[in-house]
Tab-separated table of C-alpha atoms in Angstrom:
chain	number	residue	atom	x	y	z
A	294	UNK	CA	-81.361	-4.899	-22.599
A	295	UNK	CA	-84.757	-3.146	-22.201
A	296	UNK	CA	-86.643	-3.242	-19.095
A	297	UNK	CA	-89.201	-5.734	-20.319
A	298	UNK	CA	-86.571	-8.083	-21.519
A	299	UNK	CA	-84.764	-8.042	-18.143
A	300	UNK	CA	-87.959	-8.628	-16.110
A	301	UNK	CA	-88.731	-11.563	-18.284
A	302	UNK	CA	-85.093	-13.023	-18.032
A	303	UNK	CA	-85.260	-12.441	-14.083
A	304	UNK	CA	-88.626	-14.148	-13.771
A	305	UNK	CA	-87.256	-17.046	-15.956
A	306	UNK	CA	-84.139	-17.284	-13.590
A	307	UNK	CA	-86.394	-17.387	-10.493
A	308	UNK	CA	-88.474	-20.128	-11.924
A	309	UNK	CA	-85.501	-22.096	-12.872
A	310	UNK	CA	-83.994	-21.756	-9.448
A	311	UNK	CA	-87.248	-23.183	-8.038
A	312	UNK	CA	-86.603	-26.482	-10.089
A	313	UNK	CA	-83.226	-26.813	-8.407
A	314	UNK	CA	-84.718	-26.113	-4.832
A	315	UNK	CA	-87.200	-28.906	-5.492
A	316	UNK	CA	-84.554	-31.417	-6.063
A	317	UNK	CA	-83.477	-33.825	-3.147
A	318	UNK	CA	-80.278	-33.056	-1.681
A	319	UNK	CA	-78.715	-36.348	-2.791
A	320	UNK	CA	-79.555	-35.689	-6.433
A	321	UNK	CA	-78.138	-32.156	-6.223
A	322	UNK	CA	-74.922	-33.579	-4.694
A	323	UNK	CA	-74.441	-36.288	-7.249
A	324	UNK	CA	-75.015	-33.866	-10.091
A	325	UNK	CA	-72.299	-31.554	-8.854
A	326	UNK	CA	-70.046	-34.625	-8.539
A	327	UNK	CA	-70.723	-35.548	-11.941
A	328	UNK	CA	-69.990	-32.158	-13.451
A	329	UNK	CA	-66.824	-31.723	-11.524
A	330	UNK	CA	-65.755	-35.112	-12.894
A	331	UNK	CA	-66.797	-34.137	-16.573
A	332	UNK	CA	-64.964	-30.811	-16.384
A	333	UNK	CA	-61.867	-31.971	-14.575
A	334	UNK	CA	-58.996	-29.495	-14.508
A	335	UNK	CA	-61.068	-26.913	-16.486
A	336	UNK	CA	-63.112	-26.310	-13.520
A	337	UNK	CA	-61.647	-24.629	-10.132
A	338	UNK	CA	-64.038	-24.252	-7.116
A	339	UNK	CA	-62.416	-21.907	-4.481
A	340	UNK	CA	-64.514	-21.633	-1.246
A	341	UNK	CA	-64.198	-19.091	1.523
A	342	UNK	CA	-64.104	-20.248	5.091
A	343	UNK	CA	-67.480	-18.557	5.843
A	344	UNK	CA	-69.325	-20.780	3.394
A	345	UNK	CA	-71.841	-23.410	4.163
A	346	UNK	CA	-70.735	-26.968	4.602
A	347	UNK	CA	-72.911	-28.096	1.766
A	348	UNK	CA	-70.902	-25.990	-0.557
A	349	UNK	CA	-67.388	-26.278	1.071
A	350	UNK	CA	-67.589	-29.994	0.479
A	351	UNK	CA	-67.159	-29.313	-3.250
A	352	UNK	CA	-64.463	-26.702	-2.928
A	353	UNK	CA	-61.094	-27.567	-4.415
A	354	UNK	CA	-59.443	-25.342	-1.834
A	355	UNK	CA	-60.816	-23.301	1.147
A	356	UNK	CA	-59.157	-20.229	2.454
A	357	UNK	CA	-59.344	-16.456	2.881
A	358	UNK	CA	-60.552	-14.253	0.089
A	359	UNK	CA	-57.277	-13.040	-1.145
A	360	UNK	CA	-55.587	-16.479	-0.862
A	361	UNK	CA	-58.322	-17.883	-2.990
A	362	UNK	CA	-57.928	-15.249	-5.595
A	363	UNK	CA	-54.078	-15.901	-5.724
A	364	UNK	CA	-54.878	-19.744	-6.012
A	365	UNK	CA	-57.267	-19.015	-8.800
A	366	UNK	CA	-54.592	-17.112	-10.681
A	367	UNK	CA	-52.102	-19.770	-10.188
A	368	UNK	CA	-54.512	-22.393	-11.603
A	369	UNK	CA	-53.929	-21.557	-15.304
A	370	UNK	CA	-55.365	-24.817	-16.390
A	371	UNK	CA	-58.791	-23.782	-15.291
A	372	UNK	CA	-60.917	-22.170	-17.706
A	373	UNK	CA	-63.951	-21.551	-15.237
A	374	UNK	CA	-63.474	-20.235	-11.648
A	375	UNK	CA	-66.662	-20.836	-9.803
A	376	UNK	CA	-66.033	-18.717	-6.751
A	377	UNK	CA	-68.030	-19.609	-3.641
A	378	UNK	CA	-67.488	-16.439	-1.751
A	379	UNK	CA	-68.904	-13.065	-2.229
A	380	UNK	CA	-68.886	-10.335	-5.010
A	381	UNK	CA	-65.679	-8.510	-4.062
A	382	UNK	CA	-63.700	-11.695	-3.783
A	383	UNK	CA	-64.831	-12.792	-7.084
A	384	UNK	CA	-63.496	-9.292	-8.472
A	385	UNK	CA	-60.183	-9.785	-7.092
A	386	UNK	CA	-59.930	-13.183	-8.724
A	387	UNK	CA	-61.202	-11.728	-12.158
A	388	UNK	CA	-58.369	-8.885	-11.759
A	389	UNK	CA	-55.603	-11.515	-10.974
A	390	UNK	CA	-56.633	-14.405	-13.454
A	391	UNK	CA	-56.253	-14.250	-17.379
A	392	UNK	CA	-58.661	-12.862	-19.918
A	393	UNK	CA	-59.080	-16.429	-20.997
A	394	UNK	CA	-60.518	-17.464	-17.688
A	395	UNK	CA	-63.991	-16.753	-16.541
A	396	UNK	CA	-64.915	-16.082	-12.894
A	397	UNK	CA	-68.466	-16.934	-11.876
A	398	UNK	CA	-70.265	-16.146	-8.754
A	399	UNK	CA	-73.041	-18.620	-8.338
A	400	UNK	CA	-75.417	-16.315	-6.711
A	401	UNK	CA	-75.188	-12.594	-7.658
A	402	UNK	CA	-76.761	-11.598	-4.216
A	403	UNK	CA	-73.735	-12.782	-2.320
A	404	UNK	CA	-72.015	-9.637	-1.134
A	405	UNK	CA	-70.411	-7.935	1.812
A	406	UNK	CA	-72.197	-5.276	3.721
A	407	UNK	CA	-69.003	-3.851	4.683
A	408	UNK	CA	-67.687	-3.486	1.356
A	409	UNK	CA	-70.880	-1.779	0.259
A	410	UNK	CA	-70.432	0.859	3.024
A	411	UNK	CA	-67.821	2.558	0.864
A	412	UNK	CA	-68.792	3.641	-2.729
A	413	UNK	CA	-66.415	5.338	-5.145
A	414	UNK	CA	-68.502	8.689	-5.092
A	415	UNK	CA	-68.384	8.622	-1.433
A	416	UNK	CA	-64.577	8.121	-1.324
A	417	UNK	CA	-64.006	10.841	-3.832
A	418	UNK	CA	-65.977	13.264	-1.716
A	419	UNK	CA	-63.830	12.274	1.260
A	420	UNK	CA	-60.600	12.661	-0.508
A	421	UNK	CA	-61.469	16.076	-1.698
A	422	UNK	CA	-62.194	17.159	1.969
A	423	UNK	CA	-59.106	15.615	3.216
A	424	UNK	CA	-57.033	17.397	0.738
A	425	UNK	CA	-58.300	20.724	1.694
A	426	UNK	CA	-57.945	19.892	5.449
A	427	UNK	CA	-54.488	18.310	5.226
A	428	UNK	CA	-52.941	18.836	1.804
A	429	UNK	CA	-50.703	15.930	0.549
A	430	UNK	CA	-50.205	14.482	3.855
A	431	UNK	CA	-52.740	11.471	3.686
A	432	UNK	CA	-52.065	7.840	2.527
A	433	UNK	CA	-55.092	5.736	1.727
A	434	UNK	CA	-55.238	2.044	2.497
A	435	UNK	CA	-58.085	-0.266	2.024
A	436	UNK	CA	-59.051	-3.684	3.512
A	437	UNK	CA	-59.231	-6.357	0.773
A	438	UNK	CA	-62.717	-6.659	1.919
A	439	UNK	CA	-63.770	-3.755	-0.432
A	440	UNK	CA	-64.816	-3.393	-3.937
A	441	UNK	CA	-62.579	-3.355	-7.065
A	442	UNK	CA	-63.383	0.353	-7.435
A	443	UNK	CA	-62.153	1.132	-3.967
A	444	UNK	CA	-58.956	-0.854	-4.538
A	445	UNK	CA	-58.604	1.013	-7.703
A	446	UNK	CA	-58.994	4.382	-5.992
A	447	UNK	CA	-56.371	3.426	-3.369
A	448	UNK	CA	-53.850	2.271	-6.059
A	449	UNK	CA	-54.341	5.406	-8.061
A	450	UNK	CA	-53.446	7.697	-5.218
A	451	UNK	CA	-50.421	5.710	-4.198
A	452	UNK	CA	-51.937	3.385	-1.380
A	453	UNK	CA	-52.066	-0.296	-0.722
A	454	UNK	CA	-54.455	-2.836	0.320
A	455	UNK	CA	-54.259	-4.836	3.561
A	456	UNK	CA	-55.381	-8.120	4.960
A	457	UNK	CA	-56.388	-8.906	8.563
A	458	UNK	CA	-52.974	-10.781	8.662
A	459	UNK	CA	-50.621	-8.204	7.269
A	460	UNK	CA	-52.445	-4.995	8.357
A	461	UNK	CA	-49.719	-3.947	10.954
A	462	UNK	CA	-46.874	-4.210	8.451
A	463	UNK	CA	-48.896	-2.169	5.673
A	464	UNK	CA	-50.224	0.436	8.332
A	465	UNK	CA	-46.594	0.783	9.739
A	466	UNK	CA	-45.398	1.429	6.223
A	467	UNK	CA	-47.884	3.852	5.472
A	468	UNK	CA	-47.292	5.898	8.497
A	469	UNK	CA	-43.722	6.114	7.507
A	470	UNK	CA	-44.657	7.455	4.133
A	471	UNK	CA	-47.227	10.229	5.017
A	472	UNK	CA	-48.144	12.000	8.275
A	473	UNK	CA	-51.769	10.551	8.069
A	474	UNK	CA	-53.560	7.613	6.638
A	475	UNK	CA	-57.313	7.115	5.604
A	476	UNK	CA	-58.228	3.511	6.350
A	477	UNK	CA	-61.224	2.071	4.355
A	478	UNK	CA	-63.744	0.487	4.864
A	479	UNK	CA	-63.537	-1.109	8.352
A	480	UNK	CA	-62.959	1.152	11.152
A	481	UNK	CA	-62.487	-1.605	13.689
A	482	UNK	CA	-59.710	-3.374	11.943
A	483	UNK	CA	-58.094	0.176	11.345
A	484	UNK	CA	-58.526	1.225	14.921
A	485	UNK	CA	-57.314	-2.168	16.602
A	486	UNK	CA	-54.297	-2.168	14.102
A	487	UNK	CA	-53.308	1.416	14.564
A	488	UNK	CA	-53.694	1.205	18.417
A	489	UNK	CA	-51.361	-1.844	18.597
A	490	UNK	CA	-48.786	0.155	16.515
A	491	UNK	CA	-48.914	2.853	19.312
A	492	UNK	CA	-51.336	5.443	17.817
A	493	UNK	CA	-53.585	6.747	20.571
A	494	UNK	CA	-57.364	6.808	20.265
A	495	UNK	CA	-56.951	10.764	20.686
A	496	UNK	CA	-55.030	10.637	17.342
A	497	UNK	CA	-57.809	8.803	15.389
A	498	UNK	CA	-60.779	10.498	13.626
A	499	UNK	CA	-63.694	9.024	12.072
A	500	UNK	CA	-65.091	9.727	8.481
A	501	UNK	CA	-68.786	9.825	8.564
A	502	UNK	CA	-69.577	9.007	4.765
A	503	UNK	CA	-73.248	9.595	5.395
A	504	UNK	CA	-72.731	13.067	6.584
A	505	UNK	CA	-69.644	13.950	4.597
A	506	UNK	CA	-67.922	15.110	7.694
A	507	UNK	CA	-64.873	14.235	9.970
A	508	UNK	CA	-65.854	13.255	13.420
A	509	UNK	CA	-63.164	14.393	15.828
A	510	UNK	CA	-62.907	16.364	19.080
A	511	UNK	CA	-59.650	18.481	19.096
A	512	UNK	CA	-57.058	19.906	17.008
A	513	UNK	CA	-57.333	18.424	13.437
A	514	UNK	CA	-53.313	18.625	13.232
A	515	UNK	CA	-53.079	15.989	15.885
A	516	UNK	CA	-55.054	13.492	13.689
A	517	UNK	CA	-52.784	10.690	12.244
A	518	UNK	CA	-55.526	8.130	11.351
A	519	UNK	CA	-58.865	8.628	9.676
A	520	UNK	CA	-61.029	5.713	10.073
A	521	UNK	CA	-63.962	5.206	7.431
A	522	UNK	CA	-67.218	4.681	9.328
A	523	UNK	CA	-67.618	1.256	8.108
A	524	UNK	CA	-68.034	-2.336	9.862
A	525	UNK	CA	-68.654	-6.092	9.687
A	526	UNK	CA	-72.241	-6.538	10.582
A	527	UNK	CA	-71.275	-10.073	12.032
A	528	UNK	CA	-68.192	-9.080	13.934
A	529	UNK	CA	-69.666	-5.802	15.433
A	530	UNK	CA	-72.348	-7.949	17.167
A	531	UNK	CA	-69.790	-9.404	19.630
A	532	UNK	CA	-69.921	-7.308	22.694
A	533	UNK	CA	-68.120	-6.356	25.893
A	534	UNK	CA	-71.228	-8.202	27.878
A	535	UNK	CA	-70.317	-11.311	25.886
A	536	UNK	CA	-66.784	-11.260	27.096
A	537	UNK	CA	-67.669	-10.394	30.571
A	538	UNK	CA	-70.191	-13.148	30.848
A	539	UNK	CA	-67.730	-15.630	29.625
A	540	UNK	CA	-65.220	-14.326	32.144
A	541	UNK	CA	-67.778	-14.487	35.026
A	542	UNK	CA	-69.194	-17.974	34.286
A	543	UNK	CA	-66.057	-19.697	32.763
A	544	UNK	CA	-62.758	-17.868	33.742
A	545	UNK	CA	-60.630	-20.702	32.294
A	546	UNK	CA	-62.089	-20.293	28.743
A	547	UNK	CA	-59.810	-18.776	26.293
A	548	UNK	CA	-61.455	-15.937	24.205
A	549	UNK	CA	-60.285	-15.370	20.589
A	550	UNK	CA	-61.747	-12.791	18.241
A	551	UNK	CA	-61.252	-11.394	14.745
A	552	UNK	CA	-59.677	-7.796	14.438
A	553	UNK	CA	-62.999	-6.756	12.697
A	554	UNK	CA	-64.556	-6.776	16.252
A	555	UNK	CA	-65.126	-3.542	18.372
A	556	UNK	CA	-61.882	-2.093	20.104
A	557	UNK	CA	-63.547	-2.668	23.408
A	558	UNK	CA	-63.980	-6.418	22.703
A	559	UNK	CA	-60.500	-6.974	21.103
A	560	UNK	CA	-58.900	-5.294	24.202
A	561	UNK	CA	-60.704	-7.712	26.503
A	562	UNK	CA	-59.970	-10.884	24.464
A	563	UNK	CA	-56.887	-13.094	25.151
A	564	UNK	CA	-56.009	-13.411	21.437
A	565	UNK	CA	-56.919	-11.304	18.365
A	566	UNK	CA	-56.083	-12.301	14.819
A	567	UNK	CA	-57.210	-13.051	11.292
A	568	UNK	CA	-59.390	-16.129	10.314
A	569	UNK	CA	-56.056	-18.076	9.528
A	570	UNK	CA	-54.734	-17.027	12.964
A	571	UNK	CA	-57.902	-18.341	14.580
A	572	UNK	CA	-57.844	-21.697	12.768
A	573	UNK	CA	-54.288	-22.193	13.387
A	574	UNK	CA	-54.688	-21.337	17.207
A	575	UNK	CA	-57.462	-23.808	17.579
A	576	UNK	CA	-55.704	-26.433	15.643
A	577	UNK	CA	-52.497	-26.125	17.682
A	578	UNK	CA	-54.459	-25.885	21.066
A	579	UNK	CA	-54.108	-28.560	23.535
A	580	UNK	CA	-56.920	-31.222	23.805
A	581	UNK	CA	-59.290	-30.389	26.543
A	582	UNK	CA	-59.028	-26.563	26.305
A	583	UNK	CA	-61.990	-24.536	26.136
A	584	UNK	CA	-62.534	-21.569	23.624
A	585	UNK	CA	-64.812	-18.906	22.750
A	586	UNK	CA	-64.470	-17.629	19.346
A	587	UNK	CA	-65.540	-14.167	18.091
A	588	UNK	CA	-66.113	-14.693	14.233
A	589	UNK	CA	-68.542	-15.940	11.755
A	590	UNK	CA	-70.841	-18.885	12.841
A	591	UNK	CA	-70.099	-21.322	9.901
A	592	UNK	CA	-66.606	-21.170	10.763
A	593	UNK	CA	-67.115	-21.673	14.407
A	594	UNK	CA	-69.366	-24.716	13.783
A	595	UNK	CA	-66.828	-26.297	11.345
A	596	UNK	CA	-64.110	-25.789	14.101
A	597	UNK	CA	-66.433	-27.674	16.481
A	598	UNK	CA	-66.730	-30.509	14.021
A	599	UNK	CA	-63.094	-30.692	13.367
A	600	UNK	CA	-61.839	-30.543	16.837
A	601	UNK	CA	-64.106	-32.622	19.012
A	602	UNK	CA	-61.303	-32.954	21.734
A	603	UNK	CA	-61.615	-29.170	22.446
A	604	UNK	CA	-64.684	-27.258	23.836
A	605	UNK	CA	-65.499	-24.667	21.338
A	606	UNK	CA	-68.472	-22.076	21.517
A	607	UNK	CA	-69.253	-18.860	19.912
A	608	UNK	CA	-68.383	-15.734	22.044
A	609	UNK	CA	-72.030	-14.510	21.157
A	610	UNK	CA	-74.407	-17.493	21.996
A	611	UNK	CA	-77.256	-15.849	19.786
A	612	UNK	CA	-75.061	-15.186	16.745
A	613	UNK	CA	-76.301	-16.082	13.249
A	614	UNK	CA	-74.250	-16.919	10.102
A	615	UNK	CA	-73.548	-13.891	7.824
A	616	UNK	CA	-76.565	-13.444	5.742
A	617	UNK	CA	-74.736	-12.051	2.546
A	618	UNK	CA	-71.919	-14.527	3.060
A	619	UNK	CA	-74.380	-17.432	3.109
A	620	UNK	CA	-76.281	-16.648	-0.155
A	621	UNK	CA	-74.524	-19.428	-2.046
A	622	UNK	CA	-76.218	-22.598	-1.399
A	623	UNK	CA	-76.151	-26.098	-3.132
A	624	UNK	CA	-78.893	-25.341	-5.800
A	625	UNK	CA	-77.132	-22.044	-6.766
A	626	UNK	CA	-73.954	-24.040	-7.191
A	627	UNK	CA	-75.369	-26.625	-9.417
A	628	UNK	CA	-77.116	-24.044	-11.477
A	629	UNK	CA	-73.760	-22.381	-12.080
A	630	UNK	CA	-72.124	-25.555	-12.866
A	631	UNK	CA	-74.844	-26.528	-15.384
A	632	UNK	CA	-74.369	-23.384	-17.102
A	633	UNK	CA	-70.635	-23.897	-17.236
A	634	UNK	CA	-70.848	-27.412	-18.549
A	635	UNK	CA	-73.275	-26.185	-21.344
A	636	UNK	CA	-71.258	-23.224	-22.131
A	637	UNK	CA	-73.976	-20.693	-21.233
A	638	UNK	CA	-73.390	-17.305	-19.871
A	639	UNK	CA	-73.961	-17.220	-16.310
A	640	UNK	CA	-73.225	-14.680	-13.459
A	641	UNK	CA	-69.721	-13.773	-14.802
A	642	UNK	CA	-67.662	-11.270	-12.830
A	643	UNK	CA	-65.742	-8.759	-15.056
A	644	UNK	CA	-63.734	-5.709	-13.855
A	645	UNK	CA	-62.930	-3.173	-16.424
A	646	UNK	CA	-59.275	-2.825	-17.484
A	647	UNK	CA	-58.477	0.617	-15.963
A	648	UNK	CA	-59.865	-0.482	-12.501
A	649	UNK	CA	-57.950	-3.480	-12.727
A	650	UNK	CA	-54.609	-1.843	-13.402
A	651	UNK	CA	-54.841	0.522	-10.455
A	652	UNK	CA	-56.268	-2.231	-8.124
A	653	UNK	CA	-53.463	-4.568	-9.013
A	654	UNK	CA	-50.998	-1.761	-8.031
A	655	UNK	CA	-52.495	-1.605	-4.545
A	656	UNK	CA	-52.517	-5.319	-4.290
A	657	UNK	CA	-48.944	-5.637	-5.578
A	658	UNK	CA	-47.722	-2.949	-3.159
A	659	UNK	CA	-49.304	-4.947	-0.252
A	660	UNK	CA	-47.669	-8.092	-1.408
A	661	UNK	CA	-44.262	-6.597	-1.609
A	662	UNK	CA	-44.478	-5.160	1.946
A	663	UNK	CA	-45.578	-8.543	3.192
């Protein structure tokens, strides 16, 4: 496609979306219901926990990213997977589903800033440096919140993916296989997990991908864990001050945070765990208990609605929903469903066969360990 054609098409799409935004909410919702009924089992809409309520209400299932990709693969009757999440999640769904199934992301701007902090070029540069420093003593691991390219890199070099739920199992395995591990792309999950497994902070280094250098004070031979200098822009905004304010004002309020939070925050919390862990803890908590939750605001608000018998607040009172996770809205969902129902090409996510092969090796290794 030449540049002029691309610009005209982009302008056309922008004009088209304005017509959807001009529609009343009730009309948008009725039309989504109509298309869902029309397509029946040919359509499957997975929705990530962090999505807006206006979108989640139409999800066939809600959950974490890998869980949704796996459920998409199991739903072989569905020809169209309209994934209400972000780009890396749709990539995983495409890699796990069949060639006959089309994975569609309603808004191509829906991404993850953390996943974007590790590119394949940066990772290759890092790997060459680590090989020079440490030889064949490093095992690569990547959080599932990473691009297909990074998952493929890890699979090609004998590593595995991890989730926030199984990170301890996979990191423990990796440290039994090699003397060191490289953990991409979230430094906080890597640090919190390794520390819980007995690795001291003095045995952890940070790879600065912007400067192409290892950040560490001391003898490199003491390094066991190399953390990629990436982070979740939402979870990193929970601070020690947030925790201390809660402790001072409401000492009986439980604090529960996601392991993507900073080490200092996780150490001061009462409970640390994955999104599923947080949901399960709140669900099983006694009525009347008070909770401060350190995770994405849409989920916190949904838990508040679902559990009116508990006093639930965000750990950070000024927290906003994740901007990239919140790209998909009702107009974009309807636009994608119209395209599907009319058999038009629209925002299909497709991962090349070689990347898929290596990435699936990393994913499968994790599933076996879990």
